[in-house]
Short mmCIF file of C-alpha atoms in Angstrom, two decimals:
data_model
loop_
_atom_site.label_atom_id
_atom_site.label_comp_id
_atom_site.label_asym_id
_atom_site.label_seq_id
_atom_site.Cartn_x
_atom_site.Cartn_y
_atom_site.Cartn_z
CA UNK A 1 4.50 10.68 24.88
CA UNK A 2 5.83 7.20 24.77
CA UNK A 3 8.35 6.50 22.05
CA UNK A 4 8.85 2.78 21.64
CA UNK A 5 9.67 0.25 18.99
CA UNK A 6 8.00 -3.12 19.48
CA UNK A 7 8.47 -6.19 17.34
CA UNK A 8 6.01 -9.02 17.90
CA UNK A 9 8.78 -11.59 18.05
CA UNK A 10 9.46 -14.93 19.60
CA UNK A 11 11.28 -13.04 22.33
CA UNK A 12 8.17 -11.03 23.20
CA UNK A 13 6.11 -14.18 23.66
CA UNK A 14 8.76 -15.49 26.05
CA UNK A 15 8.69 -12.27 28.08
CA UNK A 16 11.95 -10.81 26.77
CA UNK A 17 11.84 -7.06 26.11
CA UNK A 18 12.51 -5.86 22.57
CA UNK A 19 12.12 -2.13 23.28
CA UNK A 20 14.51 0.10 21.42
CA UNK A 21 14.59 3.57 19.89
CA UNK A 22 12.44 3.45 16.73
CA UNK A 23 14.86 4.85 14.15
CA UNK A 24 18.35 4.29 15.44
CA UNK A 25 18.11 0.63 16.40
CA UNK A 26 15.84 -1.03 13.87
CA UNK A 27 18.43 -3.70 13.15
CA UNK A 28 18.26 -4.83 16.75
CA UNK A 29 14.54 -5.47 16.51
CA UNK A 30 15.19 -7.67 13.50
CA UNK A 31 18.01 -9.67 15.06
CA UNK A 32 16.47 -10.39 18.43
CA UNK A 33 14.06 -13.13 17.28
CA UNK A 34 16.87 -15.10 15.66
CA UNK A 35 18.77 -15.30 18.93
CA UNK A 36 15.86 -16.74 20.92
CA UNK A 37 14.77 -20.33 21.22
CA UNK A 38 11.89 -21.19 18.90
CA UNK A 39 8.56 -22.04 20.57
CA UNK A 40 5.83 -24.13 19.01
CA UNK A 41 4.39 -22.28 16.01
CA UNK A 42 0.62 -21.79 15.91
CA UNK A 43 -0.93 -21.04 12.52
CA UNK A 44 -4.45 -19.92 11.66
CA UNK A 45 -6.41 -18.92 8.58
CA UNK A 46 -9.70 -17.09 9.24
CA UNK A 47 -11.02 -17.53 5.67
CA UNK A 48 -10.27 -19.69 2.65
CA UNK A 49 -6.94 -18.72 1.12
CA UNK A 50 -4.84 -19.83 -1.83
CA UNK A 51 -1.60 -19.91 0.17
CA UNK A 52 -0.79 -21.32 3.58
CA UNK A 53 0.81 -19.67 6.65
CA UNK A 54 4.61 -19.59 6.78
CA UNK A 55 4.93 -21.22 3.34
CA UNK A 56 6.53 -18.54 1.15
CA UNK A 57 6.49 -18.60 -2.63
CA UNK A 58 8.22 -16.23 -5.03
CA UNK A 59 11.35 -14.10 -4.76
CA UNK A 60 11.49 -11.42 -2.07
CA UNK A 61 12.38 -7.91 -3.18
CA UNK A 62 14.01 -4.97 -1.49
CA UNK A 63 17.17 -3.88 0.29
CA UNK A 64 15.97 -6.11 3.10
CA UNK A 65 14.20 -8.74 1.00
CA UNK A 66 10.51 -9.11 1.78
CA UNK A 67 10.54 -6.41 4.46
CA UNK A 68 7.30 -4.61 5.28
CA UNK A 69 7.63 -1.69 7.70
CA UNK A 70 4.61 -1.15 9.94
CA UNK A 71 4.51 2.20 11.73
CA UNK A 72 1.82 2.50 14.40
CA UNK A 73 0.86 5.83 15.98
CA UNK A 74 -2.10 5.48 18.37
CA UNK A 75 -3.86 8.82 18.53
CA UNK A 76 -3.09 9.74 14.91
CA UNK A 77 -6.76 9.27 13.92
CA UNK A 78 -9.25 10.84 16.31
CA UNK A 79 -12.56 10.98 14.46
CA UNK A 80 -15.39 9.83 16.72
CA UNK A 81 -17.18 7.93 13.97
CA UNK A 82 -20.22 10.19 13.99
CA UNK A 83 -21.27 13.17 11.90
CA UNK A 84 -18.74 15.44 10.26
CA UNK A 85 -15.89 14.77 7.90
CA UNK A 86 -13.32 12.27 9.21
CA UNK A 87 -10.43 13.93 7.35
CA UNK A 88 -10.56 17.36 9.03
CA UNK A 89 -7.47 18.53 10.88
CA UNK A 90 -9.29 18.43 14.19
CA UNK A 91 -9.80 14.69 13.72
CA UNK A 92 -6.21 13.85 12.79
CA UNK A 93 -2.73 14.62 14.09
CA UNK A 94 -0.40 16.03 11.44
CA UNK A 95 2.51 15.48 13.82
CA UNK A 96 1.63 11.80 14.05
CA UNK A 97 1.28 11.48 10.27
CA UNK A 98 4.68 13.10 9.78
CA UNK A 99 6.12 10.57 12.22
CA UNK A 100 4.38 7.66 10.47
CA UNK A 101 6.03 8.52 7.15
CA UNK A 102 9.48 9.14 8.61
CA UNK A 103 9.42 6.04 10.76
CA UNK A 104 8.22 3.81 7.93
CA UNK A 105 10.94 5.06 5.60
CA UNK A 106 13.71 4.53 8.15
CA UNK A 107 12.44 1.11 9.23
CA UNK A 108 12.15 -0.04 5.63
CA UNK A 109 15.68 1.02 4.72
CA UNK A 110 17.47 0.46 8.03
CA UNK A 111 18.60 4.08 8.13
CA UNK A 112 18.59 6.71 10.86
CA UNK A 113 16.95 9.59 8.99
CA UNK A 114 14.42 10.18 6.24
CA UNK A 115 17.09 11.91 4.16
CA UNK A 116 19.23 8.79 4.24
CA UNK A 117 16.18 6.65 3.51
CA UNK A 118 15.24 8.58 0.37
CA UNK A 119 18.84 8.45 -0.85
CA UNK A 120 18.87 4.69 -0.41
CA UNK A 121 15.46 4.26 -2.07
CA UNK A 122 16.37 6.31 -5.15
CA UNK A 123 19.69 4.52 -5.52
CA UNK A 124 18.01 1.15 -5.13
CA UNK A 125 15.35 2.05 -7.71
CA UNK A 126 17.93 3.11 -10.26
CA UNK A 127 20.09 0.06 -9.65
CA UNK A 128 17.14 -2.30 -10.11
CA UNK A 129 16.34 -0.69 -13.48
CA UNK A 130 19.94 -0.67 -14.75
CA UNK A 131 20.13 3.11 -14.50
CA UNK A 132 23.36 3.06 -12.55
CA UNK A 133 23.91 3.16 -8.82
CA UNK A 134 22.95 6.81 -8.50
CA UNK A 135 20.43 8.83 -6.58
CA UNK A 136 17.79 11.30 -7.65
CA UNK A 137 18.71 13.93 -10.28
CA UNK A 138 16.80 17.23 -10.49
CA UNK A 139 14.43 17.25 -13.45
CA UNK A 140 13.35 13.63 -12.95
CA UNK A 141 9.65 13.20 -12.21
CA UNK A 142 8.20 11.41 -9.19
CA UNK A 143 4.51 10.51 -9.48
CA UNK A 144 2.46 9.53 -6.43
CA UNK A 145 -0.64 7.41 -7.12
CA UNK A 146 -3.18 8.05 -4.37
CA UNK A 147 -6.51 6.26 -3.92
CA UNK A 148 -9.41 8.72 -4.16
CA UNK A 149 -11.74 6.13 -5.63
CA UNK A 150 -14.80 7.30 -3.70
CA UNK A 151 -15.02 10.75 -5.28
CA UNK A 152 -17.57 12.17 -7.72
CA UNK A 153 -16.35 15.73 -8.24
CA UNK A 154 -13.93 18.13 -6.60
CA UNK A 155 -16.39 18.55 -3.74
CA UNK A 156 -15.58 16.87 -0.43
CA UNK A 157 -17.60 13.88 0.72
CA UNK A 158 -17.68 11.67 3.79
CA UNK A 159 -16.41 8.46 2.16
CA UNK A 160 -13.06 6.80 2.80
CA UNK A 161 -10.32 8.13 0.51
CA UNK A 162 -6.66 9.08 0.76
CA UNK A 163 -5.82 10.83 4.02
CA UNK A 164 -4.93 14.49 3.34
CA UNK A 165 -2.60 14.49 6.35
CA UNK A 166 -0.64 11.45 5.16
CA UNK A 167 -0.37 12.78 1.61
CA UNK A 168 0.93 16.07 3.00
CA UNK A 169 3.38 14.21 5.25
CA UNK A 170 4.72 12.30 2.25
CA UNK A 171 5.18 15.51 0.26
CA UNK A 172 6.93 17.20 3.19
CA UNK A 173 9.34 14.28 3.45
CA UNK A 174 9.94 13.91 -0.29
CA UNK A 175 10.69 17.63 -0.72
CA UNK A 176 12.29 18.42 2.62
CA UNK A 177 14.36 15.27 3.18
CA UNK A 178 14.33 13.68 -0.28
CA UNK A 179 15.51 16.83 -2.00
CA UNK A 180 12.99 16.54 -4.84
CA UNK A 181 11.89 19.94 -6.25
CA UNK A 182 8.16 20.55 -5.99
CA UNK A 183 7.88 21.03 -9.75
CA UNK A 184 9.17 17.48 -10.28
CA UNK A 185 6.37 15.90 -8.23
CA UNK A 186 2.92 14.82 -9.40
CA UNK A 187 0.08 13.73 -7.10
CA UNK A 188 -2.20 11.71 -9.35
CA UNK A 189 -5.66 10.16 -9.33
CA UNK A 190 -6.31 9.93 -13.08
CA UNK A 191 -9.52 7.92 -12.78
CA UNK A 192 -11.29 10.07 -10.17
CA UNK A 193 -11.04 13.48 -8.50
CA UNK A 194 -8.68 15.18 -6.09
CA UNK A 195 -11.16 16.70 -3.69
CA UNK A 196 -10.99 20.19 -2.24
CA UNK A 197 -9.75 19.48 1.27
CA UNK A 198 -6.86 17.32 0.12
CA UNK A 199 -5.97 19.72 -2.70
CA UNK A 200 -6.26 22.86 -0.59
CA UNK A 201 -4.14 21.44 2.21
CA UNK A 202 -1.36 20.12 -0.02
CA UNK A 203 -1.42 22.96 -2.55
CA UNK A 204 -1.14 25.58 0.19
CA UNK A 205 2.14 23.99 1.30
CA UNK A 206 3.41 22.92 -2.13
CA UNK A 207 2.13 25.24 -4.82
CA UNK A 208 4.47 23.95 -7.52
CA UNK A 209 3.48 20.29 -7.17
CA UNK A 210 1.21 19.19 -10.03
CA UNK A 211 -2.11 17.64 -9.05
CA UNK A 212 -3.51 15.43 -11.84
CA UNK A 213 -7.02 14.04 -11.86
CA UNK A 214 -9.74 12.91 -14.26
CA UNK A 215 -11.41 16.28 -14.81
CA UNK A 216 -8.78 18.96 -14.27
CA UNK A 217 -9.72 22.53 -13.45
CA UNK A 218 -9.78 24.31 -10.08
CA UNK A 219 -5.98 24.16 -10.01
CA UNK A 220 -5.82 20.50 -11.01
CA UNK A 221 -4.37 19.20 -14.30
CA UNK A 222 -6.57 16.98 -16.46
CA UNK A 223 -4.98 13.59 -17.10
CA UNK A 224 -3.88 12.60 -20.58
CA UNK A 225 -3.29 8.99 -21.62
CA UNK A 226 -0.91 7.00 -23.77
CA UNK A 227 -3.21 4.88 -25.90
CA UNK A 228 -2.73 1.10 -25.96
CA UNK A 229 0.15 1.24 -23.48
CA UNK A 230 -1.16 -1.89 -21.78
CA UNK A 231 -1.11 -5.20 -23.64
CA UNK A 232 -2.95 -7.61 -21.39
CA UNK A 233 -1.58 -11.12 -21.11
CA UNK A 234 -4.96 -12.58 -22.03
CA UNK A 235 -7.90 -11.23 -23.99
CA UNK A 236 -9.54 -8.71 -21.67
CA UNK A 237 -12.17 -7.56 -24.12
CA UNK A 238 -13.02 -3.86 -23.77
CA UNK A 239 -10.95 -3.28 -20.61
CA UNK A 240 -9.16 0.09 -20.81
CA UNK A 241 -5.67 -0.07 -22.33
CA UNK A 242 -4.47 3.54 -22.03
CA UNK A 243 -2.18 4.54 -19.15
CA UNK A 244 -2.01 8.07 -17.77
CA UNK A 245 1.03 9.98 -19.01
CA UNK A 246 1.63 10.97 -15.39
CA UNK A 247 3.01 7.43 -15.16
CA UNK A 248 4.31 6.64 -18.64
CA UNK A 249 6.43 9.81 -18.54
CA UNK A 250 7.47 9.48 -14.88
CA UNK A 251 10.95 8.47 -13.78
CA UNK A 252 9.81 7.13 -10.39
CA UNK A 253 6.45 6.12 -9.01
CA UNK A 254 5.08 5.78 -5.48
CA UNK A 255 1.94 3.67 -4.98
CA UNK A 256 -0.03 4.94 -1.95
CA UNK A 257 -2.98 2.58 -1.48
CA UNK A 258 -5.66 2.26 1.20
CA UNK A 259 -6.30 -0.53 3.71
CA UNK A 260 -9.85 -1.64 2.92
CA UNK A 261 -12.09 -4.37 1.60
CA UNK A 262 -13.69 -4.46 -1.83
CA UNK A 263 -16.71 -6.25 -3.22
CA UNK A 264 -15.68 -8.71 -5.92
CA UNK A 265 -11.96 -8.90 -5.16
CA UNK A 266 -12.24 -9.13 -1.38
CA UNK A 267 -9.55 -6.48 -0.80
CA UNK A 268 -8.21 -3.35 -2.49
CA UNK A 269 -4.55 -2.58 -1.85
CA UNK A 270 -1.56 -1.63 -4.01
CA UNK A 271 -2.32 -4.17 -6.75
CA UNK A 272 -5.76 -2.79 -7.48
CA UNK A 273 -4.71 0.84 -6.95
CA UNK A 274 -2.97 0.64 -10.34
CA UNK A 275 -6.35 0.40 -12.09
CA UNK A 276 -6.80 4.08 -11.32
CA UNK A 277 -3.95 4.92 -13.71
CA UNK A 278 -5.89 3.58 -16.68
CA UNK A 279 -8.02 5.46 -19.21
CA UNK A 280 -11.28 4.62 -17.46
CA UNK A 281 -14.42 6.68 -16.86
CA UNK A 282 -14.85 8.63 -13.63
CA UNK A 283 -18.20 6.83 -13.20
CA UNK A 284 -17.26 3.30 -12.17
CA UNK A 285 -20.53 1.95 -13.57
CA UNK A 286 -19.28 2.68 -17.08
CA UNK A 287 -16.05 0.73 -16.67
CA UNK A 288 -15.14 -2.90 -17.21
CA UNK A 289 -13.49 -5.11 -14.61
CA UNK A 290 -12.47 -8.15 -16.63
CA UNK A 291 -10.56 -10.82 -14.71
CA UNK A 292 -10.41 -8.79 -11.51
CA UNK A 293 -12.07 -11.42 -9.34
CA UNK A 294 -10.55 -14.59 -7.99
CA UNK A 295 -12.26 -17.88 -8.79
CA UNK A 296 -14.77 -18.79 -6.11
CA UNK A 297 -13.63 -22.42 -5.89
CA UNK A 298 -9.96 -21.54 -5.37
CA UNK A 299 -8.82 -22.73 -8.80
CA UNK A 300 -5.90 -20.72 -10.17
CA UNK A 301 -6.77 -18.23 -12.91
CA UNK A 302 -5.39 -15.25 -14.82
CA UNK A 303 -5.90 -12.02 -12.84
CA UNK A 304 -5.47 -8.59 -14.42
CA UNK A 305 -3.80 -7.08 -11.35
CA UNK A 306 -0.63 -9.03 -12.12
CA UNK A 307 -0.33 -7.22 -15.45
CA UNK A 308 -0.61 -3.90 -13.62
CA UNK A 309 1.99 -4.97 -11.07
CA UNK A 310 4.44 -6.11 -13.73
CA UNK A 311 4.01 -3.35 -16.32
CA UNK A 312 7.16 -1.34 -16.97
CA UNK A 313 5.40 2.01 -16.43
CA UNK A 314 3.57 0.96 -13.26
CA UNK A 315 5.16 -1.66 -11.01
CA UNK A 316 8.33 -1.45 -13.09
CA UNK A 317 8.87 2.18 -12.04
CA UNK A 318 7.59 1.89 -8.48
CA UNK A 319 10.27 2.73 -5.91
CA UNK A 320 7.99 2.62 -2.85
CA UNK A 321 4.71 0.98 -1.91
CA UNK A 322 2.63 2.46 0.89
CA UNK A 323 -0.67 1.37 2.44
CA UNK A 324 -2.55 4.10 4.29
CA UNK A 325 -4.06 2.39 7.34
CA UNK A 326 -4.90 5.52 9.29
CA UNK A 327 -8.53 4.41 9.46
CA UNK A 328 -8.93 1.31 7.36
CA UNK A 329 -12.34 0.13 6.23
CA UNK A 330 -14.32 -3.09 5.99
CA UNK A 331 -16.05 -1.97 2.79
CA UNK A 332 -14.89 -0.30 -0.39
CA UNK A 333 -17.05 2.80 0.15
CA UNK A 334 -18.87 4.77 2.79
CA UNK A 335 -17.49 6.34 5.93
CA UNK A 336 -14.43 4.77 7.56
CA UNK A 337 -15.30 1.95 9.88
CA UNK A 338 -15.81 0.05 11.94
CA UNK A 339 -13.06 0.55 14.50
CA UNK A 340 -10.63 -2.35 14.82
CA UNK A 341 -10.76 -4.94 17.61
CA UNK A 342 -7.52 -6.73 16.71
CA UNK A 343 -4.57 -6.13 19.01
CA UNK A 344 -2.85 -3.76 19.39
CA UNK A 345 -5.75 -1.57 18.22
CA UNK A 346 -8.20 -2.69 20.90
CA UNK A 347 -11.36 -0.96 19.68
CA UNK A 348 -9.73 2.07 18.06
CA UNK A 349 -8.61 3.07 14.57
CA UNK A 350 -5.49 1.28 13.28
CA UNK A 351 -3.50 4.54 12.98
CA UNK A 352 -0.95 2.73 10.81
CA UNK A 353 1.17 3.14 7.72
CA UNK A 354 2.78 0.22 5.91
CA UNK A 355 5.76 0.54 3.55
CA UNK A 356 7.71 -1.88 1.37
CA UNK A 357 9.77 -2.25 -1.78
CA UNK A 358 8.06 -5.60 -2.38
CA UNK A 359 4.61 -5.17 -3.99
CA UNK A 360 3.52 -8.70 -3.17
CA UNK A 361 4.70 -8.72 0.43
CA UNK A 362 2.96 -5.46 1.37
CA UNK A 363 -0.36 -6.61 -0.08
CA UNK A 364 -0.01 -9.98 1.68
CA UNK A 365 0.34 -8.13 4.98
CA UNK A 366 -2.69 -6.04 4.07
CA UNK A 367 -4.68 -9.18 3.27
CA UNK A 368 -3.75 -10.69 6.62
CA UNK A 369 -4.80 -7.60 8.56
CA UNK A 370 -8.10 -7.24 6.70
CA UNK A 371 -9.16 -10.88 6.60
CA UNK A 372 -8.38 -11.42 10.27
CA UNK A 373 -10.17 -8.25 11.37
CA UNK A 374 -13.11 -8.59 8.98
CA UNK A 375 -13.49 -12.26 8.00
CA UNK A 376 -17.06 -11.49 6.93
CA UNK A 377 -16.02 -9.01 4.22
CA UNK A 378 -17.79 -9.59 0.87
CA UNK A 379 -16.02 -12.02 -1.48
CA UNK A 380 -13.12 -12.48 0.93
CA UNK A 381 -12.36 -16.14 0.17
CA UNK A 382 -9.21 -16.62 -1.94
CA UNK A 383 -8.57 -12.87 -1.96
CA UNK A 384 -4.85 -13.69 -2.00
CA UNK A 385 -5.08 -15.41 -5.40
CA UNK A 386 -3.66 -12.47 -7.35
CA UNK A 387 -0.67 -12.45 -5.00
CA UNK A 388 -0.02 -16.14 -5.55
CA UNK A 389 -0.04 -15.43 -9.29
CA UNK A 390 2.20 -12.36 -8.90
CA UNK A 391 4.74 -14.09 -6.67
CA UNK A 392 5.01 -16.94 -9.15
CA UNK A 393 4.44 -14.90 -12.32
CA UNK A 394 7.37 -16.53 -14.10
CA UNK A 395 5.67 -19.89 -13.62
CA UNK A 396 2.15 -18.88 -12.65
CA UNK A 397 -0.20 -21.45 -11.10
CA UNK A 398 -2.80 -20.54 -13.75
CA UNK A 399 -0.34 -21.21 -16.57
CA UNK A 400 -0.60 -17.60 -17.74
CA UNK A 401 2.46 -16.08 -19.38
CA UNK A 402 2.38 -12.55 -17.96
CA UNK A 403 3.71 -10.13 -20.58
CA UNK A 404 1.96 -6.78 -19.94
CA UNK A 405 3.87 -4.89 -22.65
CA UNK A 406 3.30 -7.62 -25.24
CA UNK A 407 6.96 -7.47 -26.22
CA UNK A 408 7.75 -11.15 -25.84
CA UNK A 409 9.60 -10.56 -22.57
CA UNK A 410 7.43 -12.07 -19.79
CA UNK A 411 7.85 -10.98 -16.21
CA UNK A 412 9.27 -13.21 -13.51
CA UNK A 413 8.39 -13.30 -9.84
CA UNK A 414 7.12 -9.92 -8.67
CA UNK A 415 7.77 -10.52 -4.97
CA UNK A 416 7.21 -12.93 -2.11
CA UNK A 417 3.88 -14.22 -0.77
CA UNK A 418 2.95 -16.02 2.44
CA UNK A 419 0.49 -15.61 5.30
CA UNK A 420 1.52 -14.87 8.88
CA UNK A 421 1.31 -17.50 11.59
CA UNK A 422 -1.63 -16.00 13.50
CA UNK A 423 -3.28 -12.66 14.24
CA UNK A 424 -1.83 -12.40 17.77
CA UNK A 425 1.86 -12.81 16.94
CA UNK A 426 1.80 -11.54 13.33
CA UNK A 427 5.03 -13.36 12.43
CA UNK A 428 6.26 -14.28 8.98
CA UNK A 429 9.08 -16.61 8.01
CA UNK A 430 11.91 -14.06 8.23
CA UNK A 431 10.66 -12.97 11.65
CA UNK A 432 11.39 -16.53 12.74
CA UNK A 433 14.96 -16.45 11.49
CA UNK A 434 14.34 -18.13 8.16
CA UNK A 435 16.06 -16.97 4.98
CA UNK A 436 12.95 -16.66 2.81
CA UNK A 437 9.56 -15.04 3.03
CA UNK A 438 8.24 -11.81 4.52
CA UNK A 439 9.60 -9.80 7.45
CA UNK A 440 7.15 -7.50 9.29
CA UNK A 441 8.89 -4.86 11.40
CA UNK A 442 6.82 -2.64 13.69
CA UNK A 443 7.60 0.73 15.24
CA UNK A 444 5.30 2.60 17.59
CA UNK A 445 4.92 6.06 19.05
CA UNK A 446 1.95 7.11 21.19
CA UNK A 447 0.25 10.41 20.27
CA UNK A 448 -2.76 10.11 22.57
#
């Protein structure tokens, strides 16, 4: 199998090779574009957006500020798109999913092993929260928020949800290389259900991990909630205010979202994934969605997602953001699909995992992938509005003072936002040698 690391850089467009080993030479892939002469920059926007290409706003976060690691493993997803469950082992490569997680962690942190990467991530998380420059300590809880939004019971169904293979790969890495005891880990979907195939696969390998969902039973733990933990920055009427104790009592959080569209908001990524931590009903029809949608004319407005992203028990504890792009999806529900035409996918599944320490940057990258691949998604115009608000939360375009705890201490910028130059080159400002904005770094290994 090929094992290559490719960065869609200025050098690549000029015919200069940027092939290196994927884990040991990540820094080289970052430095190469800076050393090359700059060609004319072409920018495109496929739909109406709040922000413009290569015009960053906000303050980049992370060890490498604004970095989004993109690991691409063609052959990881093998479902033919027909009958049968897409998530079965015969349709997915566990080896490829293990590689996706390890590669993303190393690329994000600039390290040569997953063990080093976890050490760096825990130390960085503690430093950012004034908990001292230390790593993980046994007894501290790590909660992983997955997206199993399209579930109705513990029974399996054909709709797009969290990939069991990627969740297992993350657990294997967190326990095996991160050194976190199983009993200190929670896999949580408090608003929905952890279905049988995902539970059976992960529980068989990690019996002491706690699996928390809305109903409990069948080996799962029923979620409890801390009432009124969320104080929205504007009146949100009857919108749920309780937050699952799997998060309020956690020491560290990992947000593992999905790459897909969503009616109303245009996209659903890490920002919206937080809604599943709230004390909502398992039947979405019985829930409220106040101030979730962007304004249709592009005028700035308060958006609830920013409160989720800035809350001390959600975004404030999040050490790692992941977007599961193994299949990706144009719509919020239904089977995965359609297959992606954008390069490098070329009519296949995206087989990708994205990782970042910057919650705004990773969702911006997700928006760019989705809106360029599916510009006809429902409600796609201005789907980046919540990210413009989040990036500039300390001086939000809407004028909102974002204070999700209601303690008189508003949040500042939650990360950096900008759009890439175009769907072919996929370059952001830091890829072009600038000292602000997003940096997208790609690694690739072929499993076909």
